[in-house]
PDB file of C-alpha atoms in Angstrom:
ATOM      1  CA  GLN A   1     104.106 110.733  36.543  1.00  0.00           C
ATOM      2  CA  VAL A   2     101.082 111.471  34.383  1.00  0.00           C
ATOM      3  CA  GLN A   3      99.760 108.783  32.075  1.00  0.00           C
ATOM      4  CA  LEU A   4      97.266 109.445  29.304  1.00  0.00           C
ATOM      5  CA  VAL A   5      95.386 106.541  27.743  1.00  0.00           C
ATOM      6  CA  GLU A   6      93.265 107.012  24.628  1.00  0.00           C
ATOM      7  CA  SER A   7      90.382 104.810  23.542  1.00  0.00           C
ATOM      8  CA  GLY A   8      87.553 104.835  21.023  1.00  0.00           C
ATOM      9  CA  GLY A   9      89.419 104.634  17.747  1.00  0.00           C
ATOM     10  CA  GLY A  10      88.460 102.227  14.990  1.00  0.00           C
ATOM     11  CA  LEU A  11      87.370 101.728  11.410  1.00  0.00           C
ATOM     12  CA  VAL A  12      84.376 103.688  10.149  1.00  0.00           C
ATOM     13  CA  GLN A  13      82.877 104.552   6.784  1.00  0.00           C
ATOM     14  CA  ALA A  14      82.939 108.101   5.473  1.00  0.00           C
ATOM     15  CA  GLY A  15      80.142 110.115   7.022  1.00  0.00           C
ATOM     16  CA  GLY A  16      80.208 108.086  10.208  1.00  0.00           C
ATOM     17  CA  SER A  17      81.077 109.087  13.762  1.00  0.00           C
ATOM     18  CA  LEU A  18      83.485 108.106  16.507  1.00  0.00           C
ATOM     19  CA  ARG A  19      84.004 109.350  20.047  1.00  0.00           C
ATOM     20  CA  LEU A  20      87.524 109.315  21.398  1.00  0.00           C
ATOM     21  CA  SER A  21      88.238 109.364  25.124  1.00  0.00           C
ATOM     22  CA  CYS A  22      91.452 110.061  26.983  1.00  0.00           C
ATOM     23  CA  ALA A  23      91.738 109.176  30.664  1.00  0.00           C
ATOM     24  CA  ALA A  24      94.533 110.603  32.779  1.00  0.00           C
ATOM     25  CA  SER A  25      96.082 108.996  35.822  1.00  0.00           C
ATOM     26  CA  GLY A  26      98.843 109.944  38.205  1.00  0.00           C
ATOM     27  CA  ARG A  27      97.709 113.536  38.652  1.00  0.00           C
ATOM     28  CA  MET A  28      94.517 115.512  38.405  1.00  0.00           C
ATOM     29  CA  LEU A  29      94.618 117.577  35.217  1.00  0.00           C
ATOM     30  CA  TYR A  30      91.779 119.945  36.051  1.00  0.00           C
ATOM     31  CA  ASN A  31      94.085 122.949  35.603  1.00  0.00           C
ATOM     32  CA  TYR A  32      95.795 121.679  32.446  1.00  0.00           C
ATOM     33  CA  VAL A  33      95.039 122.499  28.852  1.00  0.00           C
ATOM     34  CA  LEU A  34      94.111 119.260  27.075  1.00  0.00           C
ATOM     35  CA  GLY A  35      94.375 118.679  23.376  1.00  0.00           C
ATOM     36  CA  TRP A  36      93.971 116.194  20.581  1.00  0.00           C
ATOM     37  CA  PHE A  37      96.561 115.888  17.820  1.00  0.00           C
ATOM     38  CA  ARG A  38      96.827 113.502  14.914  1.00  0.00           C
ATOM     39  CA  GLN A  39      99.521 112.169  12.639  1.00  0.00           C
ATOM     40  CA  ALA A  40      99.062 110.393   9.337  1.00  0.00           C
ATOM     41  CA  PRO A  41     101.844 108.317   7.737  1.00  0.00           C
ATOM     42  CA  GLY A  42     104.450 110.558   6.153  1.00  0.00           C
ATOM     43  CA  LYS A  43     102.955 113.717   7.628  1.00  0.00           C
ATOM     44  CA  GLU A  44     103.746 115.921  10.608  1.00  0.00           C
ATOM     45  CA  ARG A  45     101.737 115.803  13.810  1.00  0.00           C
ATOM     46  CA  GLU A  46      98.988 118.416  13.676  1.00  0.00           C
ATOM     47  CA  ILE A  47      96.526 119.938  16.103  1.00  0.00           C
ATOM     48  CA  VAL A  48      92.934 118.753  15.981  1.00  0.00           C
ATOM     49  CA  ALA A  49      91.448 120.581  18.967  1.00  0.00           C
ATOM     50  CA  ALA A  50      92.320 121.899  22.409  1.00  0.00           C
ATOM     51  CA  ILE A  51      90.366 122.955  25.478  1.00  0.00           C
ATOM     52  CA  ASN A  52      91.268 125.024  28.517  1.00  0.00           C
ATOM     53  CA  TRP A  53      90.812 123.908  32.101  1.00  0.00           C
ATOM     54  CA  SER A  54      87.240 125.157  32.490  1.00  0.00           C
ATOM     55  CA  GLY A  55      86.020 124.285  29.024  1.00  0.00           C
ATOM     56  CA  SER A  56      85.261 127.926  28.280  1.00  0.00           C
ATOM     57  CA  ASP A  57      87.873 128.183  25.520  1.00  0.00           C
ATOM     58  CA  THR A  58      88.258 125.727  22.667  1.00  0.00           C
ATOM     59  CA  VAL A  59      90.227 125.831  19.433  1.00  0.00           C
ATOM     60  CA  TYR A  60      89.952 123.653  16.351  1.00  0.00           C
ATOM     61  CA  ALA A  61      91.892 123.003  13.185  1.00  0.00           C
ATOM     62  CA  ASP A  62      90.095 124.528  10.211  1.00  0.00           C
ATOM     63  CA  SER A  63      89.738 121.074   8.673  1.00  0.00           C
ATOM     64  CA  VAL A  64      87.552 119.795  11.532  1.00  0.00           C
ATOM     65  CA  LYS A  65      85.526 122.884  12.475  1.00  0.00           C
ATOM     66  CA  GLY A  66      81.835 122.131  12.505  1.00  0.00           C
ATOM     67  CA  ARG A  67      82.430 118.364  12.550  1.00  0.00           C
ATOM     68  CA  PHE A  68      84.431 117.695  15.734  1.00  0.00           C
ATOM     69  CA  THR A  69      83.728 118.739  19.326  1.00  0.00           C
ATOM     70  CA  ILE A  70      86.194 118.616  22.205  1.00  0.00           C
ATOM     71  CA  SER A  71      84.965 118.432  25.788  1.00  0.00           C
ATOM     72  CA  ARG A  72      86.270 117.443  29.193  1.00  0.00           C
ATOM     73  CA  ASP A  73      85.050 116.071  32.496  1.00  0.00           C
ATOM     74  CA  ASN A  74      87.391 117.240  35.242  1.00  0.00           C
ATOM     75  CA  THR A  75      85.707 115.029  37.834  1.00  0.00           C
ATOM     76  CA  LYS A  76      86.777 112.022  35.796  1.00  0.00           C
ATOM     77  CA  ASN A  77      90.108 113.458  34.603  1.00  0.00           C
ATOM     78  CA  THR A  78      88.993 112.726  31.043  1.00  0.00           C
ATOM     79  CA  VAL A  79      88.879 114.584  27.735  1.00  0.00           C
ATOM     80  CA  PHE A  80      86.688 113.606  24.787  1.00  0.00           C
ATOM     81  CA  LEU A  81      86.655 114.197  21.049  1.00  0.00           C
ATOM     82  CA  GLN A  82      83.341 113.684  19.294  1.00  0.00           C
ATOM     83  CA  MET A  83      84.008 113.239  15.582  1.00  0.00           C
ATOM     84  CA  ASN A  84      81.096 113.452  13.160  1.00  0.00           C
ATOM     85  CA  ASP A  85      80.908 113.368   9.367  1.00  0.00           C
ATOM     86  CA  LEU A  86      84.273 111.659   9.192  1.00  0.00           C
ATOM     87  CA  LYS A  87      86.239 111.831   5.964  1.00  0.00           C
ATOM     88  CA  PRO A  88      89.046 109.640   4.580  1.00  0.00           C
ATOM     89  CA  ASP A  89      91.454 112.553   5.224  1.00  0.00           C
ATOM     90  CA  ASP A  90      90.760 112.141   8.956  1.00  0.00           C
ATOM     91  CA  THR A  91      92.574 108.799   8.883  1.00  0.00           C
ATOM     92  CA  ALA A  92      95.480 109.067  11.336  1.00  0.00           C
ATOM     93  CA  THR A  93      96.756 108.081  14.726  1.00  0.00           C
ATOM     94  CA  HIS A  94      95.090 110.423  17.204  1.00  0.00           C
ATOM     95  CA  TYR A  95      96.973 111.483  20.327  1.00  0.00           C
ATOM     96  CA  CYS A  96      95.815 113.053  23.561  1.00  0.00           C
ATOM     97  CA  ALA A  97      98.073 115.668  25.163  1.00  0.00           C
ATOM     98  CA  GLY A  98      98.155 117.699  28.367  1.00  0.00           C
ATOM     99  CA  GLY A  99     100.015 120.893  29.100  1.00  0.00           C
ATOM    100  CA  ARG A 100     100.559 123.290  32.006  1.00  0.00           C
ATOM    101  CA  LEU A 101      99.497 126.263  29.924  1.00  0.00           C
ATOM    102  CA  ARG A 102      97.752 129.541  30.615  1.00  0.00           C
ATOM    103  CA  ALA A 103      95.703 129.185  27.445  1.00  0.00           C
ATOM    104  CA  THR A 104      94.968 126.739  24.672  1.00  0.00           C
ATOM    105  CA  SER A 105      97.811 126.132  22.244  1.00  0.00           C
ATOM    106  CA  LEU A 106      97.938 124.781  18.721  1.00  0.00           C
ATOM    107  CA  LEU A 107     101.591 123.821  19.074  1.00  0.00           C
ATOM    108  CA  ALA A 108     102.610 120.270  19.956  1.00  0.00           C
ATOM    109  CA  PRO A 109     105.887 121.279  21.751  1.00  0.00           C
ATOM    110  CA  ALA A 110     103.834 123.267  24.273  1.00  0.00           C
ATOM    111  CA  TYR A 111     102.351 120.086  25.741  1.00  0.00           C
ATOM    112  CA  ASN A 112     104.098 118.159  28.492  1.00  0.00           C
ATOM    113  CA  TYR A 113     102.328 114.804  28.462  1.00  0.00           C
ATOM    114  CA  TRP A 114     101.246 112.512  25.627  1.00  0.00           C
ATOM    115  CA  GLY A 115      99.274 109.334  25.213  1.00  0.00           C
ATOM    116  CA  GLN A 116     100.279 106.411  23.012  1.00  0.00           C
ATOM    117  CA  GLY A 117      97.641 107.165  20.394  1.00  0.00           C
ATOM    118  CA  THR A 118      94.574 105.485  18.979  1.00  0.00           C
ATOM    119  CA  GLN A 119      94.084 104.688  15.307  1.00  0.00           C
ATOM    120  CA  VAL A 120      91.207 106.203  13.371  1.00  0.00           C
ATOM    121  CA  THR A 121      90.623 104.837   9.881  1.00  0.00           C
ATOM    122  CA  VAL A 122      87.908 106.215   7.608  1.00  0.00           C
ATOM    123  CA  SER A 123      87.045 104.259   4.496  1.00  0.00           C
ATOM    124  CA  SER A 124      85.561 105.870   1.394  1.00  0.00           C
TER     125      SER A 124
END
């Protein structure tokens, strides 16, 4: 069974930065698409970014393009999300996800495994 554990969330002022990490255990995910999603209270879960197995293909939500960067280290079975220039609208629980996919996907149902989430709060 695959387990995904996120870390790195916290409280930051607008304009600040955070780096989220997600470590996988139970199976090597080097051939999985990995993604970050987020969900704010009262809103649906939405894609933030996703990356294919080699790192050669990445996709981002329009709202985070130019501010966030997704990366992965397959030797450590870990995916990262560097978040810069954070805004109050980025406040949400951020989830890591892994999927046995041929290509990156923006759709949450496409992913097989999910972490418990880490809270990101951006104050104005």
